[in-house]
Amino acid sequence: MQSKPGTRPRKPGMWAIRGPMSRRQYWVFAVLGLLAPLALWWLVSSSASVDKVFMPGPVDVYHRLITWYTEDDLMSDIWISVYRVTTGFLISALIALPLGLMIGTFRPVQAVLEPLTDFVRYMPAVAFIPLVMLWVGIEESSKIAIIFIGTFFQMVLMMAEDVRRVPLAQIEAAQTMGATRGESVKLVIFQSAKPALLDTLRVTMGWAWTYLVVAELVAANSGLGYSILKAQRFLQTDKIFVGILLIGLIGLVMDQLFRLAHRKAFPWLHLRS
Amino acid sequence: MTTKISIQHVGKVFGEGRHRVEALKDVSLDIADNEFVTFVGASGCGKSTLLRIIGGLEYHTSGEVLANGRPVAGPGADRAMVFQHYSLYPWLTVMENIKFSRRLKHGRENLTSAEVEAASGRADALLSLMGLNAAVDAYPNQLSGGMQQRVAIARALMGRPEILLMDEPFGALDAQTREVMHDLILHVHRLEKPTLAFVTHDVEEAIYLADRVVLMAPRPGRIDTIYQVPLPAEREQDMKHTPEFLRLKKEILARIRETSGMKTDQGMLDQLNMQEAV
């Protein structure tokens, strides 16, 4: 395209392909992105043609949140759910980490475990419920077991992949400096994979939360997932909304905590040079 | 002159059956103590494979390789290697990278406190030698490609390896930075006196740095010609324009083209022109 002589080149706007955007503009758009669905929700729910049972409005949901908090002990529901998710997640992480490290480092371990893990991870976690009840019982451990089953196999495979992505040159450089096999694993492979491993933990933490409702199908009498299921029975749509939104919110907070930990633990990745 | 690296009838076969590829065939070469040898050749000639065999990162399927008089059975601290890229540890600062070998059992064993002190003195000396003083606390991803390679070289030198192996270490750098690195590595070679085996695809670089240039040919990978570089031991950038230098460069380039097994550039251009005419 040719422009008239004398026209000065213009700074590309934010709509240019991968164009620039100031921080302020970014936040304006971000807030807009969050408010728009809220406004739409409010609009749809307040129109006369929509029954409250199908679509409670933001105000109804807020009131339900308050009564749940004051009358139905919301905090203990939140607490027990957080406990189940984090325990299942932590057990999963503690076993997946060394296994992933081994699978990604040693081919025989990969050959033994990876196809097996790949197979198991396609089995639906929900279908394990009867077996879990049979083997683990219906105590707290069974809910934790479901969350474990839902996250563990994915986690192992993702961690193995993180470990495999460590550049070979980093490992070989250590070997030509006299590193033993153990030292190469401990001082290079694990150190190098750490940021990716933490990211994998962050992502799988999100998945652990999605298994909460499934886990609380098993003889639970408290928890956010259980409350959602119970509310369904009584057609308390507003309570379902509160439960879903709370799970989303807790997940978001945990995600942000993981991101913060990432910035604190791996400062070299977040430098502006 | 004592022989530092002795390569005797070395062969390397990758894969089996239909996938069998003969990467190296009957390669023999002696490299003297403190000699600077560069390897050039068309792609697939096995020059990197040969370097990695000396480093113990790849195993040979026939023949024998002796380094420091001992058969090579795996990687070791006496044969440090500098790679083209991705070998620095991004979670460590420049100084921590250089001192990495101190974290290894190998680097800590049986040391007196005087030796430990000498080691940190050495790290400081290498930092100065490589012109990295200002970057001592920086992380690798804050450095330019040239600075990163300086760190990689300093780190490799830290354990006083008798043999330094370099696999296209300046291949990713721009031309100006590369010239600076050439004089730096020559300086290192004079000062630290390692035996240096250096793989490159840049013929000018190969001649400028080396005592001898080894030209390898592909399919199967083998040594084709060895050129003694007819330049004084002390190299200067201006020597790149001398007739001897240019003649050797032309000769080597022509030989690489001949051995590459592909059509010459001119032949390819002619072919393209013909197609256009049709």
Coordinates of C-alpha atoms in Angstrom, one line a residue:
Chain A
M1 CA 0.0 0.0 0.0
Q2 CA 1.3 3.4 -1.0
S3 CA 0.3 6.5 1.0
K4 CA 0.5 10.2 0.0
P5 CA 3.9 11.8 0.3
G6 CA 4.3 13.6 3.6
T7 CA 2.2 11.2 5.7
R8 CA 4.2 10.1 8.7
P9 CA 4.3 6.4 9.7
R10 CA 1.8 5.7 12.5
K11 CA 2.3 3.7 15.6
P12 CA 0.4 0.4 15.2
G13 CA -2.8 0.2 17.2
M14 CA -3.9 -2.5 19.5
W15 CA -5.9 -4.2 16.6
A16 CA -2.8 -4.6 14.5
I17 CA -1.7 -8.3 14.4
R18 CA -0.1 -8.9 17.7
G19 CA -0.2 -5.2 18.3
P20 CA 0.8 -3.4 21.5
M21 CA -1.5 -2.7 24.4
S22 CA -0.9 -0.6 27.4
R23 CA -1.5 -2.0 30.9
R24 CA -4.4 0.3 31.4
Q25 CA -6.1 -0.8 28.2
Y26 CA -5.5 -4.4 29.2
W27 CA -7.2 -4.0 32.5
V28 CA -10.2 -2.2 31.0
F29 CA -10.7 -5.1 28.6
A30 CA -10.1 -7.7 31.3
V31 CA -12.8 -6.1 33.5
L32 CA -15.1 -5.8 30.5
G33 CA -14.6 -9.5 29.8
L34 CA -15.6 -10.4 33.4
L35 CA -18.5 -7.9 33.7
A36 CA -20.1 -8.7 30.4
P37 CA -21.2 -12.3 31.2
L38 CA -22.3 -11.1 34.6
A39 CA -24.5 -8.4 33.0
L40 CA -25.8 -10.9 30.5
W41 CA -26.6 -13.3 33.3
W42 CA -28.4 -10.6 35.2
L43 CA -30.4 -9.5 32.1
V44 CA -31.5 -13.0 31.2
S45 CA -32.5 -14.0 34.7
S46 CA -34.4 -10.8 35.3
S47 CA -36.5 -11.1 32.2
A48 CA -40.0 -12.2 33.1
S49 CA -40.0 -15.2 30.7
V50 CA -37.3 -17.1 32.6
D51 CA -38.3 -19.1 35.7
K52 CA -36.0 -18.7 38.7
V53 CA -35.7 -22.5 39.0
F54 CA -34.0 -22.5 35.6
M55 CA -31.9 -19.4 36.0
P56 CA -31.6 -17.6 39.4
G57 CA -30.3 -14.1 39.2
P58 CA -27.0 -12.8 40.7
V59 CA -29.0 -11.3 43.6
D60 CA -30.6 -14.7 44.4
V61 CA -27.3 -16.4 44.3
Y62 CA -25.8 -13.8 46.6
H63 CA -28.6 -14.3 49.1
R64 CA -28.1 -18.0 49.0
L65 CA -24.4 -17.6 49.6
I66 CA -25.2 -15.5 52.7
T67 CA -27.7 -18.0 54.1
W68 CA -25.4 -20.9 53.3
Y69 CA -22.7 -19.1 55.2
T70 CA -24.8 -18.1 58.2
E71 CA -27.2 -21.1 58.5
D72 CA -25.7 -24.1 56.7
D73 CA -22.1 -23.9 57.7
L74 CA -20.6 -23.1 54.3
M75 CA -17.1 -22.8 55.8
S76 CA -17.0 -26.5 56.9
D77 CA -18.2 -27.5 53.4
I78 CA -15.4 -25.5 51.8
W79 CA -12.9 -26.8 54.3
I80 CA -13.7 -30.5 53.8
S81 CA -13.6 -30.1 50.0
V82 CA -10.3 -28.3 50.1
Y83 CA -9.0 -31.0 52.4
R84 CA -10.1 -33.8 50.1
V85 CA -8.8 -32.1 46.9
T86 CA -5.4 -31.1 48.3
T87 CA -4.8 -34.5 50.0
G88 CA -5.7 -36.5 46.9
F89 CA -3.6 -34.1 44.9
L90 CA -0.6 -34.2 47.2
I91 CA -0.5 -38.0 47.4
S92 CA -0.7 -38.1 43.7
A93 CA 2.1 -35.5 43.3
L94 CA 4.4 -37.3 45.8
I95 CA 4.1 -40.6 43.9
A96 CA 4.0 -39.1 40.4
L97 CA 7.1 -36.9 40.8
P98 CA 9.7 -39.7 41.3
L99 CA 7.9 -41.9 38.8
G100 CA 7.8 -39.2 36.2
L101 CA 11.5 -38.5 36.8
M102 CA 12.4 -42.1 36.3
I103 CA 10.1 -42.6 33.2
G104 CA 11.6 -39.5 31.6
T105 CA 15.2 -40.5 32.3
F106 CA 15.4 -44.2 32.0
R107 CA 14.1 -46.0 28.9
P108 CA 13.4 -49.4 30.6
V109 CA 11.2 -47.6 33.2
Q110 CA 9.5 -45.8 30.4
A111 CA 8.9 -49.1 28.6
V112 CA 7.4 -50.7 31.6
L113 CA 5.2 -47.9 32.9
E114 CA 4.3 -45.5 30.1
P115 CA 2.0 -47.8 28.0
L116 CA 0.4 -49.0 31.2
T117 CA -0.2 -45.5 32.5
D118 CA -1.5 -44.4 29.1
F119 CA -4.0 -47.3 29.2
V120 CA -5.2 -46.6 32.7
R121 CA -5.7 -42.9 32.2
Y122 CA -8.4 -43.5 29.5
M123 CA -10.4 -45.4 32.1
P124 CA -13.1 -43.1 33.5
A125 CA -12.4 -42.2 37.1
V126 CA -16.2 -42.2 37.8
A127 CA -16.4 -45.9 36.9
F128 CA -13.9 -46.7 39.6
I129 CA -16.4 -45.6 42.3
P130 CA -17.9 -49.0 43.0
L131 CA -14.4 -50.5 43.2
V132 CA -13.1 -47.8 45.4
M133 CA -16.1 -48.3 47.7
L134 CA -15.4 -52.1 47.7
W135 CA -11.6 -51.7 48.4
V136 CA -11.2 -48.5 50.3
G137 CA -14.6 -48.3 51.9
I138 CA -16.8 -45.2 52.2
E139 CA -14.7 -43.2 54.6
E140 CA -12.8 -40.0 53.9
S141 CA -10.1 -42.1 52.2
S142 CA -12.5 -43.1 49.4
K143 CA -13.1 -39.5 48.3
I144 CA -9.4 -38.9 48.3
A145 CA -8.8 -42.1 46.3
I146 CA -11.2 -40.9 43.6
I147 CA -9.3 -37.6 43.3
F148 CA -6.1 -39.5 43.2
I149 CA -7.3 -41.8 40.4
G150 CA -8.5 -38.8 38.5
T151 CA -5.2 -36.9 38.6
F152 CA -2.4 -39.3 39.1
F153 CA -2.1 -41.0 35.7
Q154 CA -2.3 -37.7 33.8
M155 CA 0.2 -36.2 36.2
V156 CA 2.8 -39.0 35.7
L157 CA 2.7 -38.7 32.0
M158 CA 2.9 -34.9 31.9
M159 CA 5.8 -35.0 34.4
A160 CA 7.7 -37.6 32.4
E161 CA 7.3 -35.3 29.4
D162 CA 8.6 -32.4 31.4
V163 CA 11.7 -34.4 32.3
R164 CA 12.2 -35.5 28.7
R165 CA 12.2 -31.9 27.5
V166 CA 15.4 -31.1 29.4
P167 CA 17.9 -30.2 26.7
L168 CA 20.3 -33.1 26.1
A169 CA 23.2 -30.6 25.9
Q170 CA 22.6 -29.6 29.6
I171 CA 23.0 -33.3 30.6
E172 CA 25.9 -34.0 28.4
A173 CA 27.8 -30.9 29.5
A174 CA 27.5 -32.2 33.1
Q175 CA 28.8 -35.6 32.0
T176 CA 31.9 -34.1 30.4
M177 CA 32.5 -32.2 33.7
G178 CA 32.6 -35.6 35.4
A179 CA 29.1 -35.9 36.7
T180 CA 27.9 -39.4 37.8
R181 CA 24.6 -40.7 36.7
G182 CA 23.0 -39.8 40.0
E183 CA 24.5 -36.3 39.9
S184 CA 23.2 -35.7 36.4
V185 CA 19.7 -36.6 37.6
K186 CA 19.8 -34.6 40.8
L187 CA 21.8 -31.6 39.8
V188 CA 20.7 -31.2 36.1
I189 CA 17.6 -33.1 35.0
F190 CA 15.5 -32.4 38.1
Q191 CA 16.7 -28.8 38.5
S192 CA 16.1 -28.1 34.8
A193 CA 12.7 -29.6 34.8
K194 CA 11.5 -28.0 38.0
P195 CA 9.7 -25.0 36.5
A196 CA 7.8 -27.2 34.1
L197 CA 7.0 -29.6 36.9
L198 CA 5.5 -26.9 38.9
D199 CA 3.4 -25.8 35.9
T200 CA 2.2 -29.4 35.6
L201 CA 1.2 -29.3 39.3
R202 CA -0.7 -26.1 38.7
V203 CA -2.6 -27.6 35.7
T204 CA -3.4 -30.9 37.4
M205 CA -4.5 -29.1 40.5
G206 CA -7.3 -27.7 38.4
W207 CA -8.2 -31.2 37.3
A208 CA -8.3 -32.4 40.8
W209 CA -11.0 -29.9 41.5
T210 CA -13.1 -31.1 38.6
Y211 CA -13.1 -34.6 40.3
L212 CA -14.5 -33.2 43.5
V213 CA -18.1 -33.6 42.6
V214 CA -17.4 -37.1 41.5
A215 CA -15.6 -37.9 44.7
E216 CA -18.4 -36.6 46.8
L217 CA -20.8 -38.9 45.1
V218 CA -19.4 -41.5 47.5
A219 CA -21.4 -41.5 50.7
A220 CA -20.5 -37.9 51.5
N221 CA -22.5 -35.8 53.8
S222 CA -20.6 -32.5 53.5
G223 CA -18.5 -30.7 51.0
L224 CA -19.1 -28.3 48.0
G225 CA -19.6 -31.1 45.5
Y226 CA -22.0 -33.0 47.8
S227 CA -23.9 -29.8 48.4
I228 CA -24.3 -29.3 44.6
L229 CA -25.6 -32.9 44.3
K230 CA -28.0 -32.4 47.2
A231 CA -29.2 -29.1 45.8
Q232 CA -30.0 -30.8 42.5
R233 CA -32.3 -33.2 44.3
F234 CA -34.2 -30.3 45.9
L235 CA -34.1 -28.1 42.7
Q236 CA -32.2 -25.4 44.6
T237 CA -30.7 -24.0 41.4
D238 CA -29.3 -21.0 43.2
K239 CA -27.3 -23.2 45.5
I240 CA -25.9 -25.1 42.6
F241 CA -24.8 -21.8 41.2
V242 CA -23.1 -20.8 44.4
G243 CA -21.3 -24.2 44.6
I244 CA -20.1 -24.0 41.1
L245 CA -18.9 -20.4 41.4
L246 CA -17.1 -21.2 44.7
I247 CA -15.3 -24.1 43.2
G248 CA -14.3 -21.9 40.3
L249 CA -13.1 -19.2 42.6
I250 CA -11.1 -21.5 44.9
G251 CA -9.5 -23.0 41.8
L252 CA -8.6 -19.5 40.5
V253 CA -7.1 -18.5 43.9
M254 CA -5.0 -21.7 43.9
D255 CA -3.9 -21.2 40.4
Q256 CA -2.7 -17.7 41.3
L257 CA -0.9 -19.1 44.3
F258 CA 0.9 -21.5 42.0
R259 CA 1.9 -18.7 39.7
L260 CA 3.2 -16.6 42.6
A261 CA 5.2 -19.6 43.8
H262 CA 6.6 -20.0 40.3
R263 CA 7.7 -16.4 40.2
K264 CA 9.3 -16.7 43.7
A265 CA 11.0 -20.0 43.1
F266 CA 12.3 -19.4 39.6
P267 CA 13.3 -15.7 39.4
W268 CA 15.4 -16.3 36.3
L269 CA 12.4 -17.1 34.3
H270 CA 10.6 -13.9 35.1
L271 CA 13.4 -11.4 34.5
R272 CA 13.1 -8.5 32.1
S273 CA 16.5 -8.1 30.6
Chain B
M1 CA 55.4 -34.0 20.7
T2 CA 53.3 -36.6 22.6
T3 CA 50.1 -37.9 21.2
K4 CA 47.1 -36.7 23.3
I5 CA 44.3 -38.2 21.3
S6 CA 44.8 -41.3 19.2
I7 CA 42.0 -42.5 17.0
Q8 CA 42.7 -45.9 15.5
H9 CA 40.5 -47.4 12.7
V10 CA 37.4 -46.1 14.3
G11 CA 34.0 -47.1 12.8
K12 CA 30.5 -46.2 13.9
V13 CA 27.3 -47.8 12.7
F14 CA 23.9 -46.5 13.6
G15 CA 20.9 -48.8 13.5
E16 CA 20.6 -52.3 12.1
G17 CA 19.4 -54.1 9.0
R18 CA 17.6 -51.8 6.6
H19 CA 18.2 -48.8 8.9
R20 CA 21.9 -49.5 9.1
V21 CA 23.9 -46.3 8.5
E22 CA 27.7 -46.3 8.5
A23 CA 28.5 -42.9 10.1
L24 CA 32.2 -43.5 10.3
K25 CA 34.5 -45.9 8.5
D26 CA 38.1 -46.7 9.4
V27 CA 39.0 -43.2 10.8
S28 CA 42.5 -42.9 12.1
L29 CA 44.1 -39.7 13.4
D30 CA 46.6 -38.7 16.0
I31 CA 46.3 -35.3 17.7
A32 CA 49.4 -34.0 19.5
D33 CA 49.5 -32.4 22.9
N34 CA 48.3 -28.8 22.8
E35 CA 47.5 -29.1 19.1
F36 CA 44.5 -27.2 17.7
V37 CA 42.7 -29.4 15.1
T38 CA 39.5 -28.3 13.3
F39 CA 37.1 -30.7 11.5
V40 CA 35.1 -29.6 8.4
G41 CA 33.1 -31.5 5.9
A42 CA 29.8 -31.7 4.1
S43 CA 26.8 -32.6 6.3
G44 CA 26.7 -36.3 7.2
C45 CA 30.5 -36.7 7.1
G46 CA 30.4 -37.7 10.8
K47 CA 32.6 -34.9 12.2
S48 CA 30.3 -34.3 15.1
T49 CA 29.9 -38.0 15.7
L50 CA 33.7 -38.3 15.8
L51 CA 34.0 -35.5 18.3
R52 CA 31.3 -37.0 20.5
I53 CA 33.1 -40.4 20.4
I54 CA 36.2 -38.7 21.7
G55 CA 34.1 -37.1 24.4
G56 CA 32.6 -40.5 25.3
L57 CA 29.1 -39.3 24.6
E58 CA 28.7 -41.7 21.7
Y59 CA 30.3 -45.1 21.5
H60 CA 32.3 -46.4 18.5
T61 CA 31.4 -49.8 17.0
S62 CA 34.9 -50.7 15.9
G63 CA 38.5 -49.5 16.4
E64 CA 39.9 -47.8 19.4
V65 CA 40.1 -44.2 20.8
L66 CA 42.8 -43.3 23.3
A67 CA 42.7 -40.0 25.2
N68 CA 45.5 -39.2 27.5
G69 CA 46.8 -42.7 26.8
R70 CA 43.6 -44.4 28.1
P71 CA 40.9 -46.0 26.1
V72 CA 37.7 -43.9 26.0
A73 CA 34.9 -45.7 27.7
G74 CA 32.6 -42.8 28.5
P75 CA 32.5 -39.1 29.2
G76 CA 35.0 -37.8 31.7
A77 CA 36.2 -34.5 33.2
D78 CA 39.5 -34.8 31.3
R79 CA 37.6 -34.1 28.1
A80 CA 35.3 -31.1 28.6
M81 CA 32.9 -30.3 25.8
V82 CA 31.4 -27.0 24.6
F83 CA 28.1 -27.3 22.7
Q84 CA 26.5 -25.0 20.2
H85 CA 23.7 -24.0 22.6
Y86 CA 21.3 -25.0 25.3
S87 CA 24.1 -26.3 27.5
L88 CA 24.1 -23.6 30.2
Y89 CA 22.1 -24.0 33.4
P90 CA 19.5 -21.2 33.3
W91 CA 18.7 -21.5 37.0
L92 CA 22.3 -20.7 37.9
T93 CA 24.1 -17.3 37.7
V94 CA 27.1 -16.9 35.5
M95 CA 29.5 -17.6 38.4
E96 CA 27.4 -20.6 39.6
N97 CA 27.5 -22.0 36.1
I98 CA 31.3 -21.6 35.9
K99 CA 31.7 -23.3 39.3
F100 CA 29.2 -26.1 38.5
S101 CA 31.9 -28.8 38.5
R102 CA 32.7 -27.9 42.1
R103 CA 29.2 -29.3 43.0
L104 CA 30.2 -32.7 41.7
K105 CA 31.7 -35.3 43.8
H106 CA 34.5 -35.6 41.2
G107 CA 35.4 -31.9 41.8
R108 CA 35.2 -32.1 45.6
E109 CA 37.0 -35.3 46.3
N110 CA 40.3 -35.2 48.3
L111 CA 40.7 -31.5 48.2
T112 CA 42.8 -29.6 50.7
S113 CA 41.4 -26.2 51.8
A114 CA 44.2 -24.5 49.9
E115 CA 43.0 -26.3 46.7
V116 CA 39.4 -25.2 47.4
E117 CA 40.6 -21.6 47.7
A118 CA 42.7 -22.0 44.5
A119 CA 39.6 -23.2 42.8
S120 CA 37.6 -20.1 43.6
G121 CA 40.6 -18.0 42.5
R122 CA 40.5 -19.9 39.3
A123 CA 36.8 -19.2 38.8
D124 CA 37.6 -15.5 39.2
A125 CA 40.5 -15.7 36.8
L126 CA 38.3 -17.5 34.2
L127 CA 35.7 -14.8 34.6
S128 CA 38.3 -12.1 33.8
L129 CA 39.8 -14.1 31.0
M130 CA 36.4 -14.4 29.3
G131 CA 35.5 -10.8 29.9
L132 CA 32.5 -11.7 32.1
N133 CA 33.2 -9.6 35.2
A134 CA 30.2 -7.3 34.6
A135 CA 27.9 -10.3 34.2
V136 CA 29.0 -12.3 37.2
D137 CA 25.6 -12.3 38.9
A138 CA 23.5 -12.4 35.7
Y139 CA 21.4 -15.4 34.6
P140 CA 22.2 -16.9 31.2
N141 CA 19.0 -15.7 29.6
Q142 CA 20.0 -12.1 30.3
L143 CA 23.1 -12.5 28.2
S144 CA 23.7 -12.3 24.4
G145 CA 24.6 -15.5 22.5
G146 CA 28.3 -14.5 22.5
M147 CA 28.3 -13.9 26.2
Q148 CA 26.6 -17.2 26.8
Q149 CA 29.3 -19.1 24.9
R150 CA 32.0 -17.3 26.9
V151 CA 30.3 -18.7 30.1
A152 CA 30.1 -22.2 28.5
I153 CA 33.9 -22.1 27.6
A154 CA 34.8 -20.8 31.1
R155 CA 32.7 -23.6 32.7
A156 CA 34.4 -26.2 30.5
L157 CA 37.8 -24.9 31.5
M158 CA 37.1 -24.8 35.2
G159 CA 38.2 -28.4 35.8
R160 CA 41.4 -27.9 33.9
P161 CA 40.6 -30.4 31.2
E162 CA 43.6 -31.6 29.2
I163 CA 41.3 -31.9 26.1
L164 CA 38.7 -29.4 25.1
L165 CA 36.1 -30.5 22.5
M166 CA 34.0 -27.9 20.8
D167 CA 31.0 -28.8 18.6
E168 CA 30.2 -25.8 16.4
P169 CA 30.4 -23.5 19.4
F170 CA 30.1 -20.3 17.4
G171 CA 27.6 -21.6 14.8
A172 CA 24.7 -19.5 16.2
L173 CA 26.7 -16.3 16.6
D174 CA 26.8 -13.3 14.2
A175 CA 29.9 -12.7 12.1
Q176 CA 31.3 -9.9 14.3
T177 CA 30.9 -11.7 17.6
R178 CA 32.4 -14.8 16.0
E179 CA 35.6 -12.9 15.1
V180 CA 36.0 -11.7 18.7
M181 CA 35.4 -15.3 19.9
H182 CA 38.1 -16.6 17.5
D183 CA 40.7 -14.4 19.0
L184 CA 39.5 -15.3 22.5
I185 CA 39.7 -19.0 22.0
L186 CA 43.2 -18.7 20.5
H187 CA 44.2 -16.8 23.6
V188 CA 42.7 -19.5 25.8
H189 CA 44.5 -22.1 23.8
R190 CA 47.9 -20.3 24.3
L191 CA 47.2 -19.7 28.0
E192 CA 45.6 -22.9 29.2
K193 CA 47.3 -25.2 26.7
P194 CA 44.5 -27.7 26.2
T195 CA 44.5 -30.0 23.2
L196 CA 41.6 -28.6 21.1
A197 CA 39.4 -30.5 18.7
F198 CA 36.9 -28.2 17.1
V199 CA 34.0 -29.0 14.7
T200 CA 32.7 -26.3 12.4
H201 CA 31.0 -25.8 9.1
D202 CA 32.8 -22.4 8.6
V203 CA 36.0 -23.1 6.5
E204 CA 37.4 -19.6 7.3
E205 CA 37.0 -20.3 11.0
A206 CA 38.6 -23.8 10.6
I207 CA 41.7 -22.4 8.9
Y208 CA 42.1 -19.3 11.1
L209 CA 42.0 -21.3 14.4
A210 CA 43.8 -24.5 13.5
D211 CA 47.2 -26.0 13.3
R212 CA 45.6 -28.7 11.1
V213 CA 42.3 -28.8 9.3
V214 CA 40.8 -32.3 8.9
L215 CA 38.4 -32.5 6.0
M216 CA 35.9 -35.3 6.3
A217 CA 33.7 -36.8 3.5
P218 CA 30.3 -38.4 3.9
R219 CA 28.7 -41.8 3.0
P220 CA 30.5 -43.4 4.8
G221 CA 32.0 -40.8 7.1
R222 CA 35.7 -40.8 6.7
I223 CA 38.8 -38.6 6.7
D224 CA 39.4 -37.2 3.2
T225 CA 42.3 -34.8 3.5
I226 CA 44.4 -33.3 6.3
Y227 CA 45.7 -29.8 5.6
Q228 CA 48.6 -28.2 7.5
V229 CA 47.8 -24.5 7.9
P230 CA 50.6 -22.5 6.5
L231 CA 50.3 -19.6 8.9
P232 CA 52.4 -18.4 11.8
A233 CA 51.4 -19.8 15.2
E234 CA 50.3 -16.3 16.3
R235 CA 47.2 -15.5 14.3
E236 CA 45.9 -12.1 13.4
Q237 CA 42.6 -11.2 11.7
D238 CA 44.6 -9.6 8.7
M239 CA 46.0 -13.1 7.9
K240 CA 42.6 -14.0 6.5
H241 CA 43.4 -11.8 3.5
T242 CA 46.8 -13.3 2.7
P243 CA 47.2 -15.3 -0.5
E244 CA 48.1 -18.5 1.4
F245 CA 44.9 -18.3 3.5
L246 CA 42.7 -17.6 0.5
R247 CA 44.3 -20.3 -1.6
L248 CA 43.8 -22.9 1.2
K249 CA 40.2 -21.7 1.8
K250 CA 39.4 -22.1 -1.9
E251 CA 41.0 -25.5 -2.0
I252 CA 39.1 -26.8 1.0
L253 CA 35.8 -25.4 -0.2
A254 CA 36.3 -27.0 -3.6
R255 CA 37.1 -30.3 -2.0
I256 CA 34.1 -30.2 0.3
R257 CA 31.9 -29.6 -2.7
E258 CA 33.5 -32.5 -4.6
T259 CA 33.1 -34.9 -1.7
S260 CA 29.5 -33.8 -0.7
G261 CA 28.1 -36.1 -3.4
M262 CA 25.7 -33.4 -4.4
K263 CA 25.7 -31.4 -7.6
T264 CA 27.8 -28.3 -7.5
D265 CA 26.1 -24.9 -6.9
Q266 CA 26.9 -24.0 -10.5
G267 CA 25.4 -27.2 -11.7
M268 CA 22.3 -26.5 -9.7
L269 CA 22.0 -23.0 -11.0
D270 CA 22.4 -24.2 -14.6
Q271 CA 19.7 -26.7 -14.0
L272 CA 17.3 -24.0 -12.7
N273 CA 18.1 -21.8 -15.6
M274 CA 17.3 -24.6 -18.0
Q275 CA 14.0 -25.3 -16.3
E276 CA 13.1 -21.6 -16.6
A277 CA 13.9 -21.7 -20.3
V278 CA 11.5 -24.6 -20.7

